[in-house]
Amino acid sequence: MAGAETQELGKLGKRKANTGDLGDGPSSLPSLSSFGRVKGHMTDGGGIGDCTAEIGGGEELEVAAVEESLDPLVVFGSGIMMMILSKLDARSVAIARLVSNGWLEVASADKIWAPKCQELWLGKAHIPRISKDPGISKMAATSLSIMDGKRTRITRNDMCDHIWEFHFTEAAPEYWRNLDPYWQGTGPPMRRYFHPDGSITADPDDKVWGGHESSYTIVTGLLTDGKIREHYVRINRWQKMAVQRKPDWSWVLSNHLYYYSSLPDADKQDGTGPFFPVF
């Protein structure tokens, strides 16, 4: 009889263990079935070793719903998020695109990037031609403008697209400085014009020019890793001129005798410079 009672108690214990009812009243502990599946193995003592529970799909969906409810894009909507993102700098907006597909769409909108692109162009001497392509987004135009503004490698397009002011330096012979309105204060600085065929011209009343023929050459030496070893512009066989880029994206060509600077022309509708990115 005792054996039969023991068996009944054992069965009762198993039922309570499976339902989570380990006491005489309702239990506050969850049943094992609420964890989805329970993995484990029997130990030598008959117990369960290395027991792990896998949370079921319901809990995963609940967590995802909580995360979604905390997403500002879901809370505020795309309209307000565009207003918020428009107040951030370009780099922060670009980083926001990495949050999710929804953020990518909102943070790439022309409505956000058009003002930032215009702000970037404000006060610049030249606007890159590659950023003026009507077929690209305003975000791409901003990115290409930033990249081109850091470029220090001048191209023939840059030489020919701009008008250049020219004057002698203080180290030049006095004879030449006496003919230079920059030093004498007798008029506007002299101008030079570079042409696609490699020639150079000046204004008809230029006293220094004298009507002689001149040509220019752009020289770029590269290392095996693609880095620039040397880069300069030379007119005829005269001394080479170093190339510099100013913060307003204008160009300077100079040596110890003379100085060329590109005149601002940001109002050109199609922009200036190369038709493709140059590194």
PDB file of C-alpha atoms in Angstrom:
ATOM      1  CA  MET A   1       0.000   0.000   0.000  1.00  0.00           C
ATOM      2  CA  ALA A   2       2.804   2.322   0.829  1.00  0.00           C
ATOM      3  CA  GLY A   3       4.334   1.676  -2.564  1.00  0.00           C
ATOM      4  CA  ALA A   4       1.081   2.638  -4.313  1.00  0.00           C
ATOM      5  CA  GLU A   5       0.807   5.876  -2.296  1.00  0.00           C
ATOM      6  CA  THR A   6       4.375   6.715  -3.159  1.00  0.00           C
ATOM      7  CA  GLN A   7       3.658   6.240  -6.848  1.00  0.00           C
ATOM      8  CA  GLU A   8       0.579   8.522  -6.609  1.00  0.00           C
ATOM      9  CA  LEU A   9       2.593  11.210  -4.835  1.00  0.00           C
ATOM     10  CA  GLY A  10       5.268  10.930  -7.503  1.00  0.00           C
ATOM     11  CA  LYS A  11       2.693  11.421 -10.244  1.00  0.00           C
ATOM     12  CA  LEU A  12       1.248  14.411  -8.403  1.00  0.00           C
ATOM     13  CA  GLY A  13       4.691  15.947  -8.078  1.00  0.00           C
ATOM     14  CA  LYS A  14       5.342  15.561 -11.776  1.00  0.00           C
ATOM     15  CA  ARG A  15       2.016  17.226 -12.634  1.00  0.00           C
ATOM     16  CA  LYS A  16       2.795  20.168 -10.359  1.00  0.00           C
ATOM     17  CA  ALA A  17       6.277  20.512 -11.724  1.00  0.00           C
ATOM     18  CA  ASN A  18       4.985  20.616 -15.269  1.00  0.00           C
ATOM     19  CA  THR A  19       2.311  23.220 -14.435  1.00  0.00           C
ATOM     20  CA  GLY A  20       4.581  25.324 -12.212  1.00  0.00           C
ATOM     21  CA  ASP A  21       2.306  24.671  -9.227  1.00  0.00           C
ATOM     22  CA  LEU A  22       4.917  23.729  -6.651  1.00  0.00           C
ATOM     23  CA  GLY A  23       2.814  24.585  -3.614  1.00  0.00           C
ATOM     24  CA  ASP A  24      -0.702  24.060  -2.348  1.00  0.00           C
ATOM     25  CA  GLY A  25      -1.972  27.314  -3.938  1.00  0.00           C
ATOM     26  CA  PRO A  26      -1.584  28.989  -7.330  1.00  0.00           C
ATOM     27  CA  SER A  27       2.032  29.462  -8.257  1.00  0.00           C
ATOM     28  CA  SER A  28       3.541  32.769  -9.477  1.00  0.00           C
ATOM     29  CA  LEU A  29       6.313  30.931 -11.316  1.00  0.00           C
ATOM     30  CA  PRO A  30       5.983  30.518 -15.081  1.00  0.00           C
ATOM     31  CA  SER A  31       5.605  27.086 -16.546  1.00  0.00           C
ATOM     32  CA  LEU A  32       8.491  25.596 -18.477  1.00  0.00           C
ATOM     33  CA  SER A  33       6.395  25.652 -21.616  1.00  0.00           C
ATOM     34  CA  SER A  34       6.468  29.480 -21.589  1.00  0.00           C
ATOM     35  CA  PHE A  35      10.184  29.389 -22.357  1.00  0.00           C
ATOM     36  CA  GLY A  36       9.632  27.578 -25.621  1.00  0.00           C
ATOM     37  CA  ARG A  37      12.104  24.700 -25.448  1.00  0.00           C
ATOM     38  CA  VAL A  38      14.335  23.520 -22.604  1.00  0.00           C
ATOM     39  CA  LYS A  39      17.667  21.993 -23.490  1.00  0.00           C
ATOM     40  CA  GLY A  40      19.770  19.902 -21.081  1.00  0.00           C
ATOM     41  CA  HIS A  41      21.285  16.534 -20.336  1.00  0.00           C
ATOM     42  CA  MET A  42      21.102  14.115 -17.463  1.00  0.00           C
ATOM     43  CA  THR A  43      23.936  14.101 -14.966  1.00  0.00           C
ATOM     44  CA  ASP A  44      25.280  11.038 -13.191  1.00  0.00           C
ATOM     45  CA  GLY A  45      23.078  11.858 -10.243  1.00  0.00           C
ATOM     46  CA  GLY A  46      19.914  11.835 -12.294  1.00  0.00           C
ATOM     47  CA  GLY A  47      19.529  15.643 -12.414  1.00  0.00           C
ATOM     48  CA  ILE A  48      19.573  17.993 -15.400  1.00  0.00           C
ATOM     49  CA  GLY A  49      22.932  19.582 -16.229  1.00  0.00           C
ATOM     50  CA  ASP A  50      23.682  22.694 -18.338  1.00  0.00           C
ATOM     51  CA  CYS A  51      20.023  23.522 -18.629  1.00  0.00           C
ATOM     52  CA  THR A  52      19.178  26.412 -20.977  1.00  0.00           C
ATOM     53  CA  ALA A  53      15.868  27.896 -22.049  1.00  0.00           C
ATOM     54  CA  GLU A  54      15.098  29.390 -25.405  1.00  0.00           C
ATOM     55  CA  ILE A  55      12.619  32.250 -25.255  1.00  0.00           C
ATOM     56  CA  GLY A  56       9.716  31.705 -27.577  1.00  0.00           C
ATOM     57  CA  GLY A  57       8.712  33.823 -30.562  1.00  0.00           C
ATOM     58  CA  GLY A  58       6.138  35.768 -28.530  1.00  0.00           C
ATOM     59  CA  GLU A  59       8.753  37.327 -26.297  1.00  0.00           C
ATOM     60  CA  GLU A  60      10.955  38.173 -29.306  1.00  0.00           C
ATOM     61  CA  LEU A  61       8.079  39.968 -31.010  1.00  0.00           C
ATOM     62  CA  GLU A  62       7.331  41.866 -27.803  1.00  0.00           C
ATOM     63  CA  VAL A  63      10.968  43.050 -27.544  1.00  0.00           C
ATOM     64  CA  ALA A  64      10.943  44.138 -31.189  1.00  0.00           C
ATOM     65  CA  ALA A  65       7.719  46.068 -30.579  1.00  0.00           C
ATOM     66  CA  VAL A  66       9.281  47.866 -27.611  1.00  0.00           C
ATOM     67  CA  GLU A  67      12.367  48.775 -29.649  1.00  0.00           C
ATOM     68  CA  GLU A  68      10.189  50.064 -32.469  1.00  0.00           C
ATOM     69  CA  SER A  69       8.147  52.177 -30.059  1.00  0.00           C
ATOM     70  CA  LEU A  70      11.390  53.873 -28.948  1.00  0.00           C
ATOM     71  CA  ASP A  71      12.440  54.771 -32.530  1.00  0.00           C
ATOM     72  CA  PRO A  72      12.078  58.561 -32.940  1.00  0.00           C
ATOM     73  CA  LEU A  73      11.153  58.046 -36.585  1.00  0.00           C
ATOM     74  CA  VAL A  74       8.151  55.941 -35.490  1.00  0.00           C
ATOM     75  CA  VAL A  75       7.261  58.249 -32.603  1.00  0.00           C
ATOM     76  CA  PHE A  76       7.484  61.591 -34.418  1.00  0.00           C
ATOM     77  CA  GLY A  77       7.044  60.628 -38.075  1.00  0.00           C
ATOM     78  CA  SER A  78       9.160  61.472 -41.110  1.00  0.00           C
ATOM     79  CA  GLY A  79       8.054  65.116 -41.330  1.00  0.00           C
ATOM     80  CA  ILE A  80       9.240  66.092 -37.863  1.00  0.00           C
ATOM     81  CA  MET A  81      12.368  63.944 -38.213  1.00  0.00           C
ATOM     82  CA  MET A  82      13.285  65.872 -41.373  1.00  0.00           C
ATOM     83  CA  MET A  83      12.962  69.105 -39.399  1.00  0.00           C
ATOM     84  CA  ILE A  84      15.214  67.713 -36.659  1.00  0.00           C
ATOM     85  CA  LEU A  85      17.815  66.324 -39.049  1.00  0.00           C
ATOM     86  CA  SER A  86      17.917  69.585 -40.993  1.00  0.00           C
ATOM     87  CA  LYS A  87      19.310  71.264 -37.865  1.00  0.00           C
ATOM     88  CA  LEU A  88      22.271  68.882 -37.690  1.00  0.00           C
ATOM     89  CA  ASP A  89      25.568  69.209 -39.530  1.00  0.00           C
ATOM     90  CA  ALA A  90      26.141  67.224 -42.716  1.00  0.00           C
ATOM     91  CA  ARG A  91      28.316  64.600 -41.040  1.00  0.00           C
ATOM     92  CA  SER A  92      25.700  63.852 -38.363  1.00  0.00           C
ATOM     93  CA  VAL A  93      22.963  63.501 -40.982  1.00  0.00           C
ATOM     94  CA  ALA A  94      25.161  61.145 -42.999  1.00  0.00           C
ATOM     95  CA  ILE A  95      25.699  58.986 -39.899  1.00  0.00           C
ATOM     96  CA  ALA A  96      21.944  58.958 -39.187  1.00  0.00           C
ATOM     97  CA  ARG A  97      21.439  57.196 -42.532  1.00  0.00           C
ATOM     98  CA  LEU A  98      23.036  54.089 -41.006  1.00  0.00           C
ATOM     99  CA  VAL A  99      20.360  53.548 -38.327  1.00  0.00           C
ATOM    100  CA  SER A 100      17.808  51.687 -40.443  1.00  0.00           C
ATOM    101  CA  ASN A 101      16.212  51.578 -43.873  1.00  0.00           C
ATOM    102  CA  GLY A 102      13.618  54.074 -42.704  1.00  0.00           C
ATOM    103  CA  TRP A 103      16.254  56.492 -41.471  1.00  0.00           C
ATOM    104  CA  LEU A 104      18.215  55.989 -44.691  1.00  0.00           C
ATOM    105  CA  GLU A 105      15.277  57.194 -46.754  1.00  0.00           C
ATOM    106  CA  VAL A 106      14.492  60.203 -44.554  1.00  0.00           C
ATOM    107  CA  ALA A 107      18.111  61.300 -44.010  1.00  0.00           C
ATOM    108  CA  SER A 108      18.849  61.151 -47.753  1.00  0.00           C
ATOM    109  CA  ALA A 109      16.068  63.521 -48.761  1.00  0.00           C
ATOM    110  CA  ASP A 110      16.904  66.499 -50.987  1.00  0.00           C
ATOM    111  CA  LYS A 111      14.792  68.629 -48.650  1.00  0.00           C
ATOM    112  CA  ILE A 112      17.492  68.162 -45.990  1.00  0.00           C
ATOM    113  CA  TRP A 113      20.574  68.261 -48.211  1.00  0.00           C
ATOM    114  CA  ALA A 114      19.717  71.123 -50.599  1.00  0.00           C
ATOM    115  CA  PRO A 115      20.163  73.839 -47.913  1.00  0.00           C
ATOM    116  CA  LYS A 116      23.343  72.172 -46.661  1.00  0.00           C
ATOM    117  CA  CYS A 117      24.767  72.121 -50.176  1.00  0.00           C
ATOM    118  CA  GLN A 118      23.958  75.809 -50.674  1.00  0.00           C
ATOM    119  CA  GLU A 119      25.522  76.625 -47.304  1.00  0.00           C
ATOM    120  CA  LEU A 120      28.665  74.744 -48.317  1.00  0.00           C
ATOM    121  CA  TRP A 121      28.913  76.675 -51.593  1.00  0.00           C
ATOM    122  CA  LEU A 122      28.415  80.044 -49.902  1.00  0.00           C
ATOM    123  CA  GLY A 123      31.533  82.174 -50.211  1.00  0.00           C
ATOM    124  CA  LYS A 124      33.385  79.710 -52.442  1.00  0.00           C
ATOM    125  CA  ALA A 125      35.262  81.033 -55.472  1.00  0.00           C
ATOM    126  CA  HIS A 126      34.483  78.034 -57.685  1.00  0.00           C
ATOM    127  CA  ILE A 127      31.721  75.424 -57.638  1.00  0.00           C
ATOM    128  CA  PRO A 128      32.752  71.956 -58.915  1.00  0.00           C
ATOM    129  CA  ARG A 129      31.202  70.988 -62.237  1.00  0.00           C
ATOM    130  CA  ILE A 130      30.645  67.424 -61.032  1.00  0.00           C
ATOM    131  CA  SER A 131      28.341  68.697 -58.267  1.00  0.00           C
ATOM    132  CA  LYS A 132      26.149  70.606 -60.730  1.00  0.00           C
ATOM    133  CA  ASP A 133      24.918  67.506 -62.538  1.00  0.00           C
ATOM    134  CA  PRO A 134      21.085  67.724 -62.409  1.00  0.00           C
ATOM    135  CA  GLY A 135      20.839  63.948 -62.322  1.00  0.00           C
ATOM    136  CA  ILE A 136      22.429  63.485 -58.887  1.00  0.00           C
ATOM    137  CA  SER A 137      20.933  63.969 -55.441  1.00  0.00           C
ATOM    138  CA  LYS A 138      21.721  66.978 -53.283  1.00  0.00           C
ATOM    139  CA  MET A 139      23.473  64.681 -50.833  1.00  0.00           C
ATOM    140  CA  ALA A 140      25.750  63.451 -53.630  1.00  0.00           C
ATOM    141  CA  ALA A 141      26.334  67.043 -54.753  1.00  0.00           C
ATOM    142  CA  THR A 142      27.391  67.978 -51.222  1.00  0.00           C
ATOM    143  CA  SER A 143      29.697  64.986 -50.915  1.00  0.00           C
ATOM    144  CA  LEU A 144      31.326  65.604 -54.308  1.00  0.00           C
ATOM    145  CA  SER A 145      31.795  69.283 -53.479  1.00  0.00           C
ATOM    146  CA  ILE A 146      33.564  68.489 -50.213  1.00  0.00           C
ATOM    147  CA  MET A 147      35.788  65.962 -51.952  1.00  0.00           C
ATOM    148  CA  ASP A 148      36.653  68.311 -54.810  1.00  0.00           C
ATOM    149  CA  GLY A 149      37.321  71.185 -52.427  1.00  0.00           C
ATOM    150  CA  LYS A 150      40.140  69.142 -50.882  1.00  0.00           C
ATOM    151  CA  ARG A 151      41.690  68.436 -54.284  1.00  0.00           C
ATOM    152  CA  THR A 152      45.124  69.998 -54.834  1.00  0.00           C
ATOM    153  CA  ARG A 153      45.757  68.479 -58.258  1.00  0.00           C
ATOM    154  CA  ILE A 154      44.916  71.060 -60.916  1.00  0.00           C
ATOM    155  CA  THR A 155      43.609  69.991 -64.331  1.00  0.00           C
ATOM    156  CA  ARG A 156      43.443  71.632 -67.747  1.00  0.00           C
ATOM    157  CA  ASN A 157      39.737  72.211 -67.144  1.00  0.00           C
ATOM    158  CA  ASP A 158      40.597  74.279 -64.067  1.00  0.00           C
ATOM    159  CA  MET A 159      43.193  76.258 -66.002  1.00  0.00           C
ATOM    160  CA  CYS A 160      40.853  77.042 -68.874  1.00  0.00           C
ATOM    161  CA  ASP A 161      37.604  77.589 -66.978  1.00  0.00           C
ATOM    162  CA  HIS A 162      38.921  80.481 -64.897  1.00  0.00           C
ATOM    163  CA  ILE A 163      40.267  83.950 -65.571  1.00  0.00           C
ATOM    164  CA  TRP A 164      43.598  84.491 -63.844  1.00  0.00           C
ATOM    165  CA  GLU A 165      45.046  87.631 -62.288  1.00  0.00           C
ATOM    166  CA  PHE A 166      48.788  87.996 -62.698  1.00  0.00           C
ATOM    167  CA  HIS A 167      51.404  90.127 -60.992  1.00  0.00           C
ATOM    168  CA  PHE A 168      55.122  90.040 -60.315  1.00  0.00           C
ATOM    169  CA  THR A 169      56.467  89.393 -56.837  1.00  0.00           C
ATOM    170  CA  GLU A 170      58.741  91.742 -54.926  1.00  0.00           C
ATOM    171  CA  ALA A 171      61.694  89.572 -55.892  1.00  0.00           C
ATOM    172  CA  ALA A 172      61.142  90.237 -59.610  1.00  0.00           C
ATOM    173  CA  PRO A 173      63.446  92.728 -61.399  1.00  0.00           C
ATOM    174  CA  GLU A 174      62.483  96.369 -60.911  1.00  0.00           C
ATOM    175  CA  TYR A 175      61.991  96.826 -64.644  1.00  0.00           C
ATOM    176  CA  TRP A 176      59.094  94.364 -64.648  1.00  0.00           C
ATOM    177  CA  ARG A 177      57.567  95.734 -61.454  1.00  0.00           C
ATOM    178  CA  ASN A 178      57.552  99.214 -62.967  1.00  0.00           C
ATOM    179  CA  LEU A 179      55.342  97.892 -65.770  1.00  0.00           C
ATOM    180  CA  ASP A 180      53.036  96.076 -63.379  1.00  0.00           C
ATOM    181  CA  PRO A 181      49.891  98.036 -62.340  1.00  0.00           C
ATOM    182  CA  TYR A 182      49.719  95.864 -59.211  1.00  0.00           C
ATOM    183  CA  TRP A 183      52.883  97.563 -57.917  1.00  0.00           C
ATOM    184  CA  GLN A 184      52.376 100.979 -59.474  1.00  0.00           C
ATOM    185  CA  GLY A 185      48.714 101.347 -58.557  1.00  0.00           C
ATOM    186  CA  THR A 186      47.886 102.557 -62.048  1.00  0.00           C
ATOM    187  CA  GLY A 187      44.992 100.237 -62.790  1.00  0.00           C
ATOM    188  CA  PRO A 188      43.488  96.784 -62.247  1.00  0.00           C
ATOM    189  CA  PRO A 189      45.795  93.756 -62.108  1.00  0.00           C
ATOM    190  CA  MET A 190      46.858  92.124 -65.364  1.00  0.00           C
ATOM    191  CA  ARG A 191      44.930  89.083 -66.521  1.00  0.00           C
ATOM    192  CA  ARG A 192      45.898  85.866 -68.246  1.00  0.00           C
ATOM    193  CA  TYR A 193      43.768  83.338 -70.143  1.00  0.00           C
ATOM    194  CA  PHE A 194      44.679  79.663 -70.526  1.00  0.00           C
ATOM    195  CA  HIS A 195      43.238  77.771 -73.486  1.00  0.00           C
ATOM    196  CA  PRO A 196      42.571  74.062 -74.164  1.00  0.00           C
ATOM    197  CA  ASP A 197      45.201  73.976 -76.938  1.00  0.00           C
ATOM    198  CA  GLY A 198      47.904  74.840 -74.383  1.00  0.00           C
ATOM    199  CA  SER A 199      48.280  78.496 -75.349  1.00  0.00           C
ATOM    200  CA  ILE A 200      48.048  81.597 -73.164  1.00  0.00           C
ATOM    201  CA  THR A 201      46.748  85.066 -74.041  1.00  0.00           C
ATOM    202  CA  ALA A 202      46.417  88.443 -72.325  1.00  0.00           C
ATOM    203  CA  ASP A 203      44.402  91.620 -72.722  1.00  0.00           C
ATOM    204  CA  PRO A 204      45.326  93.812 -75.737  1.00  0.00           C
ATOM    205  CA  ASP A 205      46.601  96.727 -73.607  1.00  0.00           C
ATOM    206  CA  ASP A 206      48.851  94.534 -71.453  1.00  0.00           C
ATOM    207  CA  LYS A 207      52.268  96.211 -71.379  1.00  0.00           C
ATOM    208  CA  VAL A 208      54.085  93.173 -70.022  1.00  0.00           C
ATOM    209  CA  TRP A 209      52.696  90.642 -72.442  1.00  0.00           C
ATOM    210  CA  GLY A 210      54.160  92.102 -75.595  1.00  0.00           C
ATOM    211  CA  GLY A 211      52.304  89.731 -77.927  1.00  0.00           C
ATOM    212  CA  HIS A 212      54.819  86.876 -77.692  1.00  0.00           C
ATOM    213  CA  GLU A 213      53.668  83.277 -77.962  1.00  0.00           C
ATOM    214  CA  SER A 214      53.445  81.245 -74.783  1.00  0.00           C
ATOM    215  CA  SER A 215      52.301  77.763 -73.826  1.00  0.00           C
ATOM    216  CA  TYR A 216      51.725  76.015 -70.537  1.00  0.00           C
ATOM    217  CA  THR A 217      52.238  72.482 -69.292  1.00  0.00           C
ATOM    218  CA  ILE A 218      50.806  70.682 -66.248  1.00  0.00           C
ATOM    219  CA  VAL A 219      53.270  68.177 -64.816  1.00  0.00           C
ATOM    220  CA  THR A 220      52.258  65.494 -62.309  1.00  0.00           C
ATOM    221  CA  GLY A 221      54.666  62.866 -60.999  1.00  0.00           C
ATOM    222  CA  LEU A 222      53.210  59.892 -59.158  1.00  0.00           C
ATOM    223  CA  LEU A 223      54.772  57.337 -56.828  1.00  0.00           C
ATOM    224  CA  THR A 224      54.113  53.613 -57.187  1.00  0.00           C
ATOM    225  CA  ASP A 225      51.385  53.795 -54.519  1.00  0.00           C
ATOM    226  CA  GLY A 226      49.551  56.493 -56.485  1.00  0.00           C
ATOM    227  CA  LYS A 227      50.533  59.396 -54.245  1.00  0.00           C
ATOM    228  CA  ILE A 228      51.675  62.619 -55.887  1.00  0.00           C
ATOM    229  CA  ARG A 229      55.458  63.033 -55.895  1.00  0.00           C
ATOM    230  CA  GLU A 230      55.456  66.445 -57.563  1.00  0.00           C
ATOM    231  CA  HIS A 231      52.881  68.638 -59.225  1.00  0.00           C
ATOM    232  CA  TYR A 232      53.478  71.968 -60.938  1.00  0.00           C
ATOM    233  CA  VAL A 233      52.634  74.196 -63.890  1.00  0.00           C
ATOM    234  CA  ARG A 234      55.276  75.551 -66.247  1.00  0.00           C
ATOM    235  CA  ILE A 235      54.967  78.323 -68.838  1.00  0.00           C
ATOM    236  CA  ASN A 236      57.338  77.954 -71.786  1.00  0.00           C
ATOM    237  CA  ARG A 237      60.687  76.933 -70.297  1.00  0.00           C
ATOM    238  CA  TRP A 238      60.469  79.383 -67.453  1.00  0.00           C
ATOM    239  CA  GLN A 239      60.654  78.386 -63.821  1.00  0.00           C
ATOM    240  CA  LYS A 240      57.948  76.016 -62.660  1.00  0.00           C
ATOM    241  CA  MET A 241      55.081  77.265 -60.529  1.00  0.00           C
ATOM    242  CA  ALA A 242      53.822  75.514 -57.418  1.00  0.00           C
ATOM    243  CA  VAL A 243      50.088  74.728 -57.235  1.00  0.00           C
ATOM    244  CA  GLN A 244      48.085  75.697 -54.151  1.00  0.00           C
ATOM    245  CA  ARG A 245      44.398  75.472 -53.227  1.00  0.00           C
ATOM    246  CA  LYS A 246      42.925  78.118 -50.954  1.00  0.00           C
ATOM    247  CA  PRO A 247      40.133  77.559 -48.382  1.00  0.00           C
ATOM    248  CA  ASP A 248      37.625  79.243 -50.721  1.00  0.00           C
ATOM    249  CA  TRP A 249      38.516  76.619 -53.379  1.00  0.00           C
ATOM    250  CA  SER A 250      40.359  79.122 -55.603  1.00  0.00           C
ATOM    251  CA  TRP A 251      43.757  78.302 -57.134  1.00  0.00           C
ATOM    252  CA  VAL A 252      47.196  79.890 -56.872  1.00  0.00           C
ATOM    253  CA  LEU A 253      50.155  79.296 -59.200  1.00  0.00           C
ATOM    254  CA  SER A 254      53.365  80.910 -58.038  1.00  0.00           C
ATOM    255  CA  ASN A 255      57.137  80.956 -57.834  1.00  0.00           C
ATOM    256  CA  HIS A 256      59.567  83.542 -56.509  1.00  0.00           C
ATOM    257  CA  LEU A 257      59.064  85.833 -59.548  1.00  0.00           C
ATOM    258  CA  TYR A 258      55.353  85.861 -60.382  1.00  0.00           C
ATOM    259  CA  TYR A 259      51.954  84.968 -58.991  1.00  0.00           C
ATOM    260  CA  TYR A 260      48.717  83.786 -60.667  1.00  0.00           C
ATOM    261  CA  SER A 261      45.381  83.576 -58.856  1.00  0.00           C
ATOM    262  CA  SER A 262      42.043  82.374 -60.227  1.00  0.00           C
ATOM    263  CA  LEU A 263      39.191  84.882 -60.125  1.00  0.00           C
ATOM    264  CA  PRO A 264      35.909  83.845 -58.433  1.00  0.00           C
ATOM    265  CA  ASP A 265      33.262  82.554 -60.831  1.00  0.00           C
ATOM    266  CA  ALA A 266      30.818  80.698 -58.584  1.00  0.00           C
ATOM    267  CA  ASP A 267      27.950  82.160 -60.591  1.00  0.00           C
ATOM    268  CA  LYS A 268      28.694  79.914 -63.578  1.00  0.00           C
ATOM    269  CA  GLN A 269      25.577  77.831 -64.039  1.00  0.00           C
ATOM    270  CA  ASP A 270      27.332  74.585 -64.926  1.00  0.00           C
ATOM    271  CA  GLY A 271      30.195  74.961 -62.464  1.00  0.00           C
ATOM    272  CA  THR A 272      33.872  74.635 -63.308  1.00  0.00           C
ATOM    273  CA  GLY A 273      36.664  72.093 -63.219  1.00  0.00           C
ATOM    274  CA  PRO A 274      36.881  68.480 -64.371  1.00  0.00           C
ATOM    275  CA  PHE A 275      33.909  66.446 -65.560  1.00  0.00           C
ATOM    276  CA  PHE A 276      34.802  63.534 -63.257  1.00  0.00           C
ATOM    277  CA  PRO A 277      36.278  63.150 -59.740  1.00  0.00           C
ATOM    278  CA  VAL A 278      40.051  63.727 -59.594  1.00  0.00           C
ATOM    279  CA  PHE A 279      42.103  62.517 -56.646  1.00  0.00           C
TER     280      PHE A 279
END
